[in-house]
Amino acid sequence: MFIKSKNNRSGFVLYEAIVALLVAILTLGVLQQALQLMKTIQNTTFNDQLRWHITQDKIQKTLDDAYEIREVGKNKIVYTEKELREGYHHGFVFEVYQSGFENYMLRKTTATVGGHEPILTGQKEINIEKISNLVIITTVNKAGEKSEMILTLNDKK
């Protein structure tokens, strides 16, 4: 036996439609925030990696052009650079410089004249070590991520 109700309707009631619309809007808002976050992370990661590779390439090129590596210590690399005039060499240093509390930079300075060129800034920690003909520069950034830059030394005399 079937009971037939008087209220035989098809479709949504107004409040059901409003609730469905609110759920859809909330879902789209969460999705939009997630996409913006992913885009920011992707751009930041790409920019950091690009900056890191350019820095490594610049330091490697400088060391390849060096006339003689004089010293590699925990906080510096001392070398002389070739000049256009024969027999005339300038001394340069890649050194770790602390410019504030847990704010280190790797910079290039001249051995005698003064001045500096920042190479890598805003690091929590930077260490330089030499193993055989390799120089390993280890950095820790503000987020606590550790990275290593491995450079080769060509001893030319």
mmCIF file of C-alpha atoms in Angstrom:
data_model
loop_
_atom_site.group_PDB
_atom_site.id
_atom_site.type_symbol
_atom_site.label_atom_id
_atom_site.label_comp_id
_atom_site.label_asym_id
_atom_site.label_seq_id
_atom_site.Cartn_x
_atom_site.Cartn_y
_atom_site.Cartn_z
ATOM 1 C CA MET A 1 0.000 0.000 0.000
ATOM 2 C CA PHE A 2 1.396 3.368 -1.023
ATOM 3 C CA ILE A 3 0.890 6.548 0.923
ATOM 4 C CA LYS A 4 0.783 9.552 -1.271
ATOM 5 C CA SER A 5 1.644 12.900 0.250
ATOM 6 C CA LYS A 6 -0.072 16.075 -0.695
ATOM 7 C CA ASN A 7 3.257 17.893 -1.086
ATOM 8 C CA ASN A 8 4.471 16.438 -4.353
ATOM 9 C CA ARG A 9 7.246 18.859 -5.405
ATOM 10 C CA SER A 10 10.314 18.593 -7.627
ATOM 11 C CA GLY A 11 13.470 20.712 -7.283
ATOM 12 C CA PHE A 12 15.138 22.549 -4.413
ATOM 13 C CA VAL A 13 13.803 24.724 -1.709
ATOM 14 C CA LEU A 14 15.402 28.180 -1.621
ATOM 15 C CA TYR A 15 17.503 27.495 1.487
ATOM 16 C CA GLU A 16 18.850 24.248 -0.052
ATOM 17 C CA ALA A 17 20.004 26.196 -3.107
ATOM 18 C CA ILE A 18 21.661 28.859 -0.919
ATOM 19 C CA VAL A 19 23.502 26.228 1.147
ATOM 20 C CA ALA A 20 24.734 24.498 -2.045
ATOM 21 C CA LEU A 21 25.914 27.857 -3.404
ATOM 22 C CA LEU A 22 27.795 28.677 -0.165
ATOM 23 C CA VAL A 23 29.529 25.280 -0.185
ATOM 24 C CA ALA A 24 30.610 25.834 -3.805
ATOM 25 C CA ILE A 25 31.939 29.331 -3.005
ATOM 26 C CA LEU A 26 33.904 28.072 0.014
ATOM 27 C CA THR A 27 35.386 25.246 -2.032
ATOM 28 C CA LEU A 28 36.499 27.656 -4.764
ATOM 29 C CA GLY A 29 38.019 30.002 -2.157
ATOM 30 C CA VAL A 30 40.083 27.211 -0.607
ATOM 31 C CA LEU A 31 41.184 26.034 -4.063
ATOM 32 C CA GLN A 32 42.221 29.571 -5.058
ATOM 33 C CA GLN A 33 44.317 29.983 -1.885
ATOM 34 C CA ALA A 34 45.998 26.618 -2.461
ATOM 35 C CA LEU A 35 46.873 27.546 -6.066
ATOM 36 C CA GLN A 36 48.331 30.909 -4.985
ATOM 37 C CA LEU A 37 50.428 29.183 -2.327
ATOM 38 C CA MET A 38 51.739 26.617 -4.835
ATOM 39 C CA LYS A 39 52.633 29.370 -7.304
ATOM 40 C CA THR A 40 54.496 31.328 -4.599
ATOM 41 C CA ILE A 41 56.418 28.237 -3.488
ATOM 42 C CA GLN A 42 57.316 27.339 -7.066
ATOM 43 C CA ASN A 43 58.569 30.859 -7.873
ATOM 44 C CA THR A 44 60.512 31.166 -4.628
ATOM 45 C CA THR A 45 62.149 27.775 -5.061
ATOM 46 C CA PHE A 46 63.032 28.489 -8.701
ATOM 47 C CA ASN A 47 64.457 31.941 -7.881
ATOM 48 C CA ASP A 48 66.534 30.556 -4.995
ATOM 49 C CA GLN A 49 67.886 27.733 -7.154
ATOM 50 C CA LEU A 50 68.700 30.117 -9.995
ATOM 51 C CA ARG A 51 70.481 32.518 -7.620
ATOM 52 C CA TRP A 52 72.392 29.603 -6.086
ATOM 53 C CA HIS A 53 73.594 28.308 -9.485
ATOM 54 C CA ILE A 54 74.622 31.775 -10.668
ATOM 55 C CA THR A 55 76.592 32.286 -7.429
ATOM 56 C CA GLN A 56 78.314 28.921 -7.787
ATOM 57 C CA ASP A 57 79.165 29.625 -11.434
ATOM 58 C CA LYS A 58 80.584 33.060 -10.550
ATOM 59 C CA ILE A 59 82.786 31.703 -7.757
ATOM 60 C CA GLN A 60 83.971 28.782 -9.907
ATOM 61 C CA LYS A 61 84.865 31.128 -12.795
ATOM 62 C CA THR A 62 86.777 33.391 -10.403
ATOM 63 C CA LEU A 63 88.735 30.452 -8.986
ATOM 64 C CA ASP A 64 89.429 29.124 -12.507
ATOM 65 C CA ASP A 65 90.915 32.511 -13.440
ATOM 66 C CA ALA A 66 93.023 32.655 -10.277
ATOM 67 C CA TYR A 67 96.774 32.609 -10.648
ATOM 68 C CA GLU A 68 97.459 30.900 -7.349
ATOM 69 C CA ILE A 69 95.344 29.712 -4.429
ATOM 70 C CA ARG A 70 97.305 30.768 -1.347
ATOM 71 C CA GLU A 71 95.062 29.656 1.508
ATOM 72 C CA VAL A 72 91.734 27.967 2.111
ATOM 73 C CA GLY A 73 90.543 28.281 5.699
ATOM 74 C CA LYS A 74 87.308 27.832 7.602
ATOM 75 C CA ASN A 75 86.167 31.346 6.769
ATOM 76 C CA LYS A 76 88.109 32.366 3.661
ATOM 77 C CA ILE A 77 89.770 31.540 0.350
ATOM 78 C CA VAL A 78 92.804 33.697 -0.472
ATOM 79 C CA TYR A 79 94.038 33.789 -4.067
ATOM 80 C CA THR A 80 95.881 35.976 -6.547
ATOM 81 C CA GLU A 81 94.231 36.886 -9.813
ATOM 82 C CA LYS A 82 95.780 37.206 -13.257
ATOM 83 C CA GLU A 83 96.061 40.712 -14.644
ATOM 84 C CA LEU A 84 96.581 41.939 -18.185
ATOM 85 C CA ARG A 85 100.061 43.221 -17.349
ATOM 86 C CA GLU A 86 102.608 40.457 -16.993
ATOM 87 C CA GLY A 87 104.014 39.817 -13.550
ATOM 88 C CA TYR A 88 101.376 41.965 -11.791
ATOM 89 C CA HIS A 89 98.903 40.120 -9.562
ATOM 90 C CA HIS A 90 96.161 41.345 -7.256
ATOM 91 C CA GLY A 91 95.280 39.457 -4.108
ATOM 92 C CA PHE A 92 91.613 38.683 -3.457
ATOM 93 C CA VAL A 93 89.715 36.921 -0.706
ATOM 94 C CA PHE A 94 86.369 35.135 -0.567
ATOM 95 C CA GLU A 95 85.436 35.427 3.077
ATOM 96 C CA VAL A 96 82.549 34.826 5.444
ATOM 97 C CA TYR A 97 81.395 38.062 7.045
ATOM 98 C CA GLN A 98 78.896 38.360 9.896
ATOM 99 C CA SER A 99 76.746 41.451 9.378
ATOM 100 C CA GLY A 100 74.412 40.842 12.328
ATOM 101 C CA PHE A 101 73.133 38.137 14.643
ATOM 102 C CA GLU A 102 72.829 34.967 12.532
ATOM 103 C CA ASN A 103 73.132 37.055 9.365
ATOM 104 C CA TYR A 104 76.179 35.925 7.399
ATOM 105 C CA MET A 105 77.330 36.822 3.915
ATOM 106 C CA LEU A 106 79.965 35.447 1.567
ATOM 107 C CA ARG A 107 81.837 38.362 0.057
ATOM 108 C CA LYS A 108 84.781 39.022 -2.254
ATOM 109 C CA THR A 109 87.313 41.550 -0.999
ATOM 110 C CA THR A 110 90.687 42.766 -2.126
ATOM 111 C CA ALA A 111 93.639 41.821 0.029
ATOM 112 C CA THR A 112 95.147 45.319 0.137
ATOM 113 C CA VAL A 113 92.892 48.055 -1.279
ATOM 114 C CA GLY A 114 89.644 47.392 0.640
ATOM 115 C CA GLY A 115 85.999 47.328 -0.373
ATOM 116 C CA HIS A 116 83.876 44.256 -0.897
ATOM 117 C CA GLU A 117 81.384 42.645 -3.279
ATOM 118 C CA PRO A 118 78.556 40.636 -1.655
ATOM 119 C CA ILE A 119 78.276 37.211 -3.286
ATOM 120 C CA LEU A 120 75.749 35.354 -1.103
ATOM 121 C CA THR A 121 73.771 37.158 1.626
ATOM 122 C CA GLY A 122 71.188 36.457 4.295
ATOM 123 C CA GLN A 123 72.519 33.114 5.513
ATOM 124 C CA LYS A 124 72.289 31.730 9.043
ATOM 125 C CA GLU A 125 75.634 29.942 8.755
ATOM 126 C CA ILE A 126 78.440 29.623 6.161
ATOM 127 C CA ASN A 127 81.467 27.304 6.373
ATOM 128 C CA ILE A 128 84.327 26.833 3.907
ATOM 129 C CA GLU A 129 86.512 23.725 3.838
ATOM 130 C CA LYS A 130 89.109 22.261 1.472
ATOM 131 C CA ILE A 131 89.361 18.562 0.672
ATOM 132 C CA SER A 132 92.080 17.697 -1.838
ATOM 133 C CA ASN A 133 91.450 19.958 -4.861
ATOM 134 C CA LEU A 134 87.815 20.691 -3.863
ATOM 135 C CA VAL A 135 86.452 23.621 -1.921
ATOM 136 C CA ILE A 136 83.131 22.927 -0.207
ATOM 137 C CA ILE A 137 81.040 25.912 0.870
ATOM 138 C CA THR A 138 78.249 24.813 3.211
ATOM 139 C CA THR A 139 75.406 27.225 3.978
ATOM 140 C CA VAL A 140 72.345 27.132 6.198
ATOM 141 C CA ASN A 141 69.634 29.629 5.290
ATOM 142 C CA LYS A 142 67.136 31.320 7.620
ATOM 143 C CA ALA A 143 64.635 28.454 7.124
ATOM 144 C CA GLY A 144 67.265 25.958 8.339
ATOM 145 C CA GLU A 145 67.834 24.399 4.892
ATOM 146 C CA LYS A 146 71.411 23.192 4.386
ATOM 147 C CA SER A 147 73.106 23.466 0.982
ATOM 148 C CA GLU A 148 76.575 22.626 -0.289
ATOM 149 C CA MET A 149 78.467 24.262 -3.113
ATOM 150 C CA ILE A 150 81.361 22.144 -4.406
ATOM 151 C CA LEU A 151 84.070 23.976 -6.377
ATOM 152 C CA THR A 152 87.217 22.618 -8.004
ATOM 153 C CA LEU A 153 90.641 24.211 -7.597
ATOM 154 C CA ASN A 154 93.151 24.299 -10.423
ATOM 155 C CA ASP A 155 96.557 24.982 -8.943
ATOM 156 C CA LYS A 156 98.351 27.035 -11.610
ATOM 157 C CA LYS A 157 101.754 28.451 -10.987
#
